[in-house]
PDB file of C-alpha atoms in Angstrom:
ATOM      1  CA  UNK Q   1     -67.870  53.701  15.654  1.00  0.00           C
ATOM      2  CA  UNK Q   2     -64.356  53.947  14.348  1.00  0.00           C
ATOM      3  CA  UNK Q   3     -63.029  52.275  11.275  1.00  0.00           C
ATOM      4  CA  UNK Q   4     -61.038  49.624  13.177  1.00  0.00           C
ATOM      5  CA  UNK Q   5     -64.069  48.676  15.227  1.00  0.00           C
ATOM      6  CA  UNK Q   6     -66.218  48.046  12.144  1.00  0.00           C
ATOM      7  CA  UNK Q   7     -63.580  45.830  10.399  1.00  0.00           C
ATOM      8  CA  UNK Q   8     -62.770  42.260  11.259  1.00  0.00           C
ATOM      9  CA  UNK Q   9     -59.728  41.826  13.515  1.00  0.00           C
ATOM     10  CA  UNK Q  10     -57.403  40.570  10.722  1.00  0.00           C
ATOM     11  CA  UNK Q  11     -58.433  43.462   8.469  1.00  0.00           C
ATOM     12  CA  UNK Q  12     -57.767  45.938  11.263  1.00  0.00           C
ATOM     13  CA  UNK Q  13     -54.275  44.566  11.721  1.00  0.00           C
ATOM     14  CA  UNK Q  14     -53.644  44.784   7.990  1.00  0.00           C
ATOM     15  CA  UNK Q  15     -54.713  48.411   7.922  1.00  0.00           C
ATOM     16  CA  UNK Q  16     -52.546  49.279  10.934  1.00  0.00           C
ATOM     17  CA  UNK Q  17     -49.514  47.645   9.347  1.00  0.00           C
ATOM     18  CA  UNK Q  18     -49.984  49.768   6.228  1.00  0.00           C
ATOM     19  CA  UNK Q  19     -49.974  52.952   8.272  1.00  0.00           C
ATOM     20  CA  UNK Q  20     -46.633  52.332   9.970  1.00  0.00           C
ATOM     21  CA  UNK Q  21     -43.658  53.913   8.301  1.00  0.00           C
ATOM     22  CA  UNK Q  22     -40.200  52.559   7.935  1.00  0.00           C
ATOM     23  CA  UNK Q  23     -37.380  54.229   9.820  1.00  0.00           C
ATOM     24  CA  UNK Q  24     -33.840  54.330   8.611  1.00  0.00           C
ATOM     25  CA  UNK Q  25     -31.585  54.679  11.601  1.00  0.00           C
ATOM     26  CA  UNK Q  26     -28.396  54.158   9.644  1.00  0.00           C
ATOM     27  CA  UNK Q  27     -28.684  57.411   7.747  1.00  0.00           C
ATOM     28  CA  UNK Q  28     -26.649  60.271   8.994  1.00  0.00           C
ATOM     29  CA  UNK Q  29     -29.407  62.782   8.859  1.00  0.00           C
ATOM     30  CA  UNK Q  30     -28.540  64.000  12.302  1.00  0.00           C
ATOM     31  CA  UNK Q  31     -26.306  66.951  12.891  1.00  0.00           C
ATOM     32  CA  UNK Q  32     -23.804  65.047  15.013  1.00  0.00           C
ATOM     33  CA  UNK Q  33     -20.292  65.135  13.647  1.00  0.00           C
ATOM     34  CA  UNK Q  34     -18.616  61.737  13.269  1.00  0.00           C
ATOM     35  CA  UNK Q  35     -15.258  61.426  14.889  1.00  0.00           C
ATOM     36  CA  UNK Q  36     -12.626  59.727  12.724  1.00  0.00           C
ATOM     37  CA  UNK Q  37     -10.251  57.343  14.405  1.00  0.00           C
ATOM     38  CA  UNK Q  38      -6.564  57.729  13.720  1.00  0.00           C
ATOM     39  CA  UNK Q  39      -5.563  54.563  11.846  1.00  0.00           C
ATOM     40  CA  UNK Q  40      -2.063  53.123  12.040  1.00  0.00           C
ATOM     41  CA  UNK Q  41      -0.287  50.148  10.493  1.00  0.00           C
ATOM     42  CA  UNK Q  42      -1.806  46.727  11.055  1.00  0.00           C
ATOM     43  CA  UNK Q  43      -0.110  43.710  12.622  1.00  0.00           C
ATOM     44  CA  UNK Q  44       0.347  42.125   9.189  1.00  0.00           C
ATOM     45  CA  UNK Q  45       2.501  45.043   8.069  1.00  0.00           C
ATOM     46  CA  UNK Q  46       4.829  44.643  11.021  1.00  0.00           C
ATOM     47  CA  UNK Q  47       5.024  40.877  10.523  1.00  0.00           C
ATOM     48  CA  UNK Q  48       5.937  41.354   6.863  1.00  0.00           C
ATOM     49  CA  UNK Q  49       8.627  43.881   7.738  1.00  0.00           C
ATOM     50  CA  UNK Q  50      10.005  41.478  10.342  1.00  0.00           C
ATOM     51  CA  UNK Q  51       9.935  38.527   7.916  1.00  0.00           C
ATOM     52  CA  UNK Q  52      12.335  40.140   5.430  1.00  0.00           C
ATOM     53  CA  UNK Q  53      15.410  40.392   7.705  1.00  0.00           C
ATOM     54  CA  UNK Q  54      14.540  37.080   9.382  1.00  0.00           C
ATOM     55  CA  UNK Q  55      14.413  35.381   5.983  1.00  0.00           C
ATOM     56  CA  UNK Q  56      17.764  36.904   5.019  1.00  0.00           C
ATOM     57  CA  UNK Q  57      19.365  35.683   8.253  1.00  0.00           C
ATOM     58  CA  UNK Q  58      17.991  32.176   7.757  1.00  0.00           C
ATOM     59  CA  UNK Q  59      19.208  32.107   4.180  1.00  0.00           C
ATOM     60  CA  UNK Q  60      22.694  33.241   5.131  1.00  0.00           C
ATOM     61  CA  UNK Q  61      22.767  30.673   7.929  1.00  0.00           C
ATOM     62  CA  UNK Q  62      21.614  27.849   5.667  1.00  0.00           C
ATOM     63  CA  UNK Q  63      24.050  28.655   2.851  1.00  0.00           C
ATOM     64  CA  UNK Q  64      27.201  28.449   4.948  1.00  0.00           C
ATOM     65  CA  UNK Q  65      30.385  26.938   3.534  1.00  0.00           C
ATOM     66  CA  UNK Q  66      30.220  23.714   5.529  1.00  0.00           C
ATOM     67  CA  UNK Q  67      27.118  21.837   4.404  1.00  0.00           C
ATOM     68  CA  UNK Q  68      27.706  18.978   6.849  1.00  0.00           C
ATOM     69  CA  UNK Q  69      27.452  21.130   9.959  1.00  0.00           C
ATOM     70  CA  UNK Q  70      24.427  22.955   8.628  1.00  0.00           C
ATOM     71  CA  UNK Q  71      21.363  21.851  10.642  1.00  0.00           C
ATOM     72  CA  UNK Q  72      18.957  22.408   7.761  1.00  0.00           C
ATOM     73  CA  UNK Q  73      21.010  20.223   5.443  1.00  0.00           C
ATOM     74  CA  UNK Q  74      21.282  17.527   8.087  1.00  0.00           C
ATOM     75  CA  UNK Q  75      17.525  17.643   8.667  1.00  0.00           C
ATOM     76  CA  UNK Q  76      16.800  17.294   4.952  1.00  0.00           C
ATOM     77  CA  UNK Q  77      19.410  14.549   4.606  1.00  0.00           C
ATOM     78  CA  UNK Q  78      17.703  12.563   7.358  1.00  0.00           C
ATOM     79  CA  UNK Q  79      14.765  12.052   5.002  1.00  0.00           C
ATOM     80  CA  UNK Q  80      16.932  10.939   2.070  1.00  0.00           C
ATOM     81  CA  UNK Q  81      17.749   7.507   3.512  1.00  0.00           C
ATOM     82  CA  UNK Q  82      14.811   6.014   1.643  1.00  0.00           C
ATOM     83  CA  UNK Q  83      16.933   6.052  -1.516  1.00  0.00           C
ATOM     84  CA  UNK Q  84      19.444   3.654   0.032  1.00  0.00           C
ATOM     85  CA  UNK Q  85      16.644   1.489   1.388  1.00  0.00           C
ATOM     86  CA  UNK Q  86      14.882   1.278  -1.957  1.00  0.00           C
ATOM     87  CA  UNK Q  87      18.153   0.600  -3.786  1.00  0.00           C
ATOM     88  CA  UNK Q  88      18.825  -2.297  -1.395  1.00  0.00           C
ATOM     89  CA  UNK Q  89      15.275  -3.630  -1.762  1.00  0.00           C
ATOM     90  CA  UNK Q  90      15.431  -3.357  -5.547  1.00  0.00           C
ATOM     91  CA  UNK Q  91      18.732  -5.257  -5.605  1.00  0.00           C
ATOM     92  CA  UNK Q  92      17.226  -8.051  -3.470  1.00  0.00           C
ATOM     93  CA  UNK Q  93      14.132  -8.173  -5.661  1.00  0.00           C
ATOM     94  CA  UNK Q  94      16.187  -8.278  -8.854  1.00  0.00           C
ATOM     95  CA  UNK Q  95      18.337 -11.096  -7.450  1.00  0.00           C
ATOM     96  CA  UNK Q  96      15.252 -13.103  -6.446  1.00  0.00           C
ATOM     97  CA  UNK Q  97      13.629 -12.616  -9.856  1.00  0.00           C
ATOM     98  CA  UNK Q  98      16.823 -13.680 -11.635  1.00  0.00           C
ATOM     99  CA  UNK Q  99      17.050 -16.830  -9.503  1.00  0.00           C
ATOM    100  CA  UNK Q 100      13.388 -17.631 -10.160  1.00  0.00           C
ATOM    101  CA  UNK Q 101      13.904 -17.116 -13.896  1.00  0.00           C
ATOM    102  CA  UNK Q 102      16.953 -19.402 -13.831  1.00  0.00           C
ATOM    103  CA  UNK Q 103      15.003 -22.118 -11.986  1.00  0.00           C
ATOM    104  CA  UNK Q 104      12.051 -21.749 -14.328  1.00  0.00           C
ATOM    105  CA  UNK Q 105      14.341 -22.005 -17.332  1.00  0.00           C
ATOM    106  CA  UNK Q 106      16.011 -25.063 -15.818  1.00  0.00           C
ATOM    107  CA  UNK Q 107      12.686 -26.856 -15.286  1.00  0.00           C
ATOM    108  CA  UNK Q 108      11.210 -25.890 -18.645  1.00  0.00           C
ATOM    109  CA  UNK Q 109      14.260 -26.887 -20.694  1.00  0.00           C
ATOM    110  CA  UNK Q 110      15.184 -30.117 -18.890  1.00  0.00           C
ATOM    111  CA  UNK Q 111      14.401 -33.301 -20.800  1.00  0.00           C
ATOM    112  CA  UNK Q 112      11.262 -35.066 -19.653  1.00  0.00           C
ATOM    113  CA  UNK Q 113      11.557 -38.719 -18.600  1.00  0.00           C
ATOM    114  CA  UNK Q 114      10.238 -41.340 -20.984  1.00  0.00           C
ATOM    115  CA  UNK Q 115       8.557 -43.342 -18.238  1.00  0.00           C
ATOM    116  CA  UNK Q 116       6.171 -42.443 -15.489  1.00  0.00           C
ATOM    117  CA  UNK Q 117       7.222 -43.434 -12.004  1.00  0.00           C
ATOM    118  CA  UNK Q 118       4.299 -45.043 -10.205  1.00  0.00           C
ATOM    119  CA  UNK Q 119       3.675 -44.444  -6.535  1.00  0.00           C
ATOM    120  CA  UNK Q 120       2.113 -47.875  -6.209  1.00  0.00           C
ATOM    121  CA  UNK Q 121       1.808 -50.731  -8.765  1.00  0.00           C
ATOM    122  CA  UNK Q 122      -1.936 -51.118  -8.247  1.00  0.00           C
ATOM    123  CA  UNK Q 123      -2.453 -47.905 -10.178  1.00  0.00           C
ATOM    124  CA  UNK Q 124      -2.251 -49.906 -13.404  1.00  0.00           C
ATOM    125  CA  UNK Q 125      -5.427 -51.819 -12.533  1.00  0.00           C
ATOM    126  CA  UNK Q 126      -7.242 -48.721 -11.319  1.00  0.00           C
ATOM    127  CA  UNK Q 127      -9.487 -48.528 -14.356  1.00  0.00           C
ATOM    128  CA  UNK Q 128     -13.133 -49.427 -14.703  1.00  0.00           C
ATOM    129  CA  UNK Q 129     -13.949 -53.147 -14.313  1.00  0.00           C
ATOM    130  CA  UNK Q 130     -16.813 -52.884 -16.835  1.00  0.00           C
ATOM    131  CA  UNK Q 131     -16.584 -53.482 -20.587  1.00  0.00           C
ATOM    132  CA  UNK Q 132     -13.286 -55.347 -20.317  1.00  0.00           C
ATOM    133  CA  UNK Q 133     -12.869 -58.127 -22.914  1.00  0.00           C
ATOM    134  CA  UNK Q 134     -12.402 -61.672 -21.624  1.00  0.00           C
ATOM    135  CA  UNK Q 135      -8.797 -62.511 -20.769  1.00  0.00           C
ATOM    136  CA  UNK Q 136      -7.779 -58.863 -20.509  1.00  0.00           C
ATOM    137  CA  UNK Q 137      -9.195 -58.196 -17.026  1.00  0.00           C
ATOM    138  CA  UNK Q 138      -5.932 -57.703 -15.175  1.00  0.00           C
ATOM    139  CA  UNK Q 139      -2.368 -57.574 -16.333  1.00  0.00           C
ATOM    140  CA  UNK Q 140       0.373 -59.817 -15.049  1.00  0.00           C
ATOM    141  CA  UNK Q 141       2.266 -57.508 -12.685  1.00  0.00           C
ATOM    142  CA  UNK Q 142       4.919 -59.953 -11.496  1.00  0.00           C
ATOM    143  CA  UNK Q 143       7.675 -58.464 -13.642  1.00  0.00           C
ATOM    144  CA  UNK Q 144       6.627 -54.935 -12.539  1.00  0.00           C
ATOM    145  CA  UNK Q 145       6.635 -55.886  -8.846  1.00  0.00           C
ATOM    146  CA  UNK Q 146      10.055 -57.505  -9.275  1.00  0.00           C
ATOM    147  CA  UNK Q 147      11.398 -54.336 -10.963  1.00  0.00           C
ATOM    148  CA  UNK Q 148      10.274 -52.087  -8.090  1.00  0.00           C
ATOM    149  CA  UNK Q 149      11.552 -54.500  -5.440  1.00  0.00           C
ATOM    150  CA  UNK Q 150      14.981 -54.506  -7.101  1.00  0.00           C
ATOM    151  CA  UNK Q 151      14.906 -50.720  -7.341  1.00  0.00           C
ATOM    152  CA  UNK Q 152      14.001 -50.406  -3.643  1.00  0.00           C
ATOM    153  CA  UNK Q 153      16.727 -52.835  -2.568  1.00  0.00           C
ATOM    154  CA  UNK Q 154      19.293 -50.984  -4.682  1.00  0.00           C
ATOM    155  CA  UNK Q 155      18.337 -47.600  -3.150  1.00  0.00           C
ATOM    156  CA  UNK Q 156      18.461 -48.984   0.372  1.00  0.00           C
ATOM    157  CA  UNK Q 157      21.905 -50.514  -0.120  1.00  0.00           C
ATOM    158  CA  UNK Q 158      23.189 -47.171  -1.475  1.00  0.00           C
ATOM    159  CA  UNK Q 159      21.820 -45.386   1.609  1.00  0.00           C
ATOM    160  CA  UNK Q 160      23.452 -47.886   3.931  1.00  0.00           C
ATOM    161  CA  UNK Q 161      26.785 -47.534   2.120  1.00  0.00           C
ATOM    162  CA  UNK Q 162      26.622 -43.739   2.436  1.00  0.00           C
ATOM    163  CA  UNK Q 163      25.849 -43.984   6.147  1.00  0.00           C
ATOM    164  CA  UNK Q 164      28.747 -46.429   6.626  1.00  0.00           C
ATOM    165  CA  UNK Q 165      31.066 -44.031   4.781  1.00  0.00           C
ATOM    166  CA  UNK Q 166      30.032 -41.217   7.130  1.00  0.00           C
ATOM    167  CA  UNK Q 167      30.424 -43.450  10.135  1.00  0.00           C
ATOM    168  CA  UNK Q 168      26.802 -43.140  11.242  1.00  0.00           C
ATOM    169  CA  UNK Q 169      25.857 -46.815  10.738  1.00  0.00           C
TER     170      UNK Q 169
END
């Protein structure tokens, strides 16, 4: 009986794997002579050599005496219009801020009225009806109602006079 027959199958495989030798095919241990390829210039070299005179021609074309007729200058100038746009927008914004500041200053520094104009006279009696001492439950509003009636009549007559002056009445 041979050695591999007496061993278990996994041990036989282990022993066979230890016997195999490694081969190095990349070594040039053979007697064949390697042929060298004749190397020339690469494509990058030719592109670089072509770029130098092309760059000089473009530079001479772009630095001509007339900058207006130059297409490169016109192309670059087409993107410079944002300066005019932003100058215009900034002027509008500054004008609006100045007007707002003037209006704010006008409202803050105007004298406040000494009286409060009421939308409706019943607002005076709008308080709580509880804990009011006897005799003080509601104020006499006849003089207040008369004041607002006179004010309303006066405003209406002024409106009518203005409409008559315009010829619309």
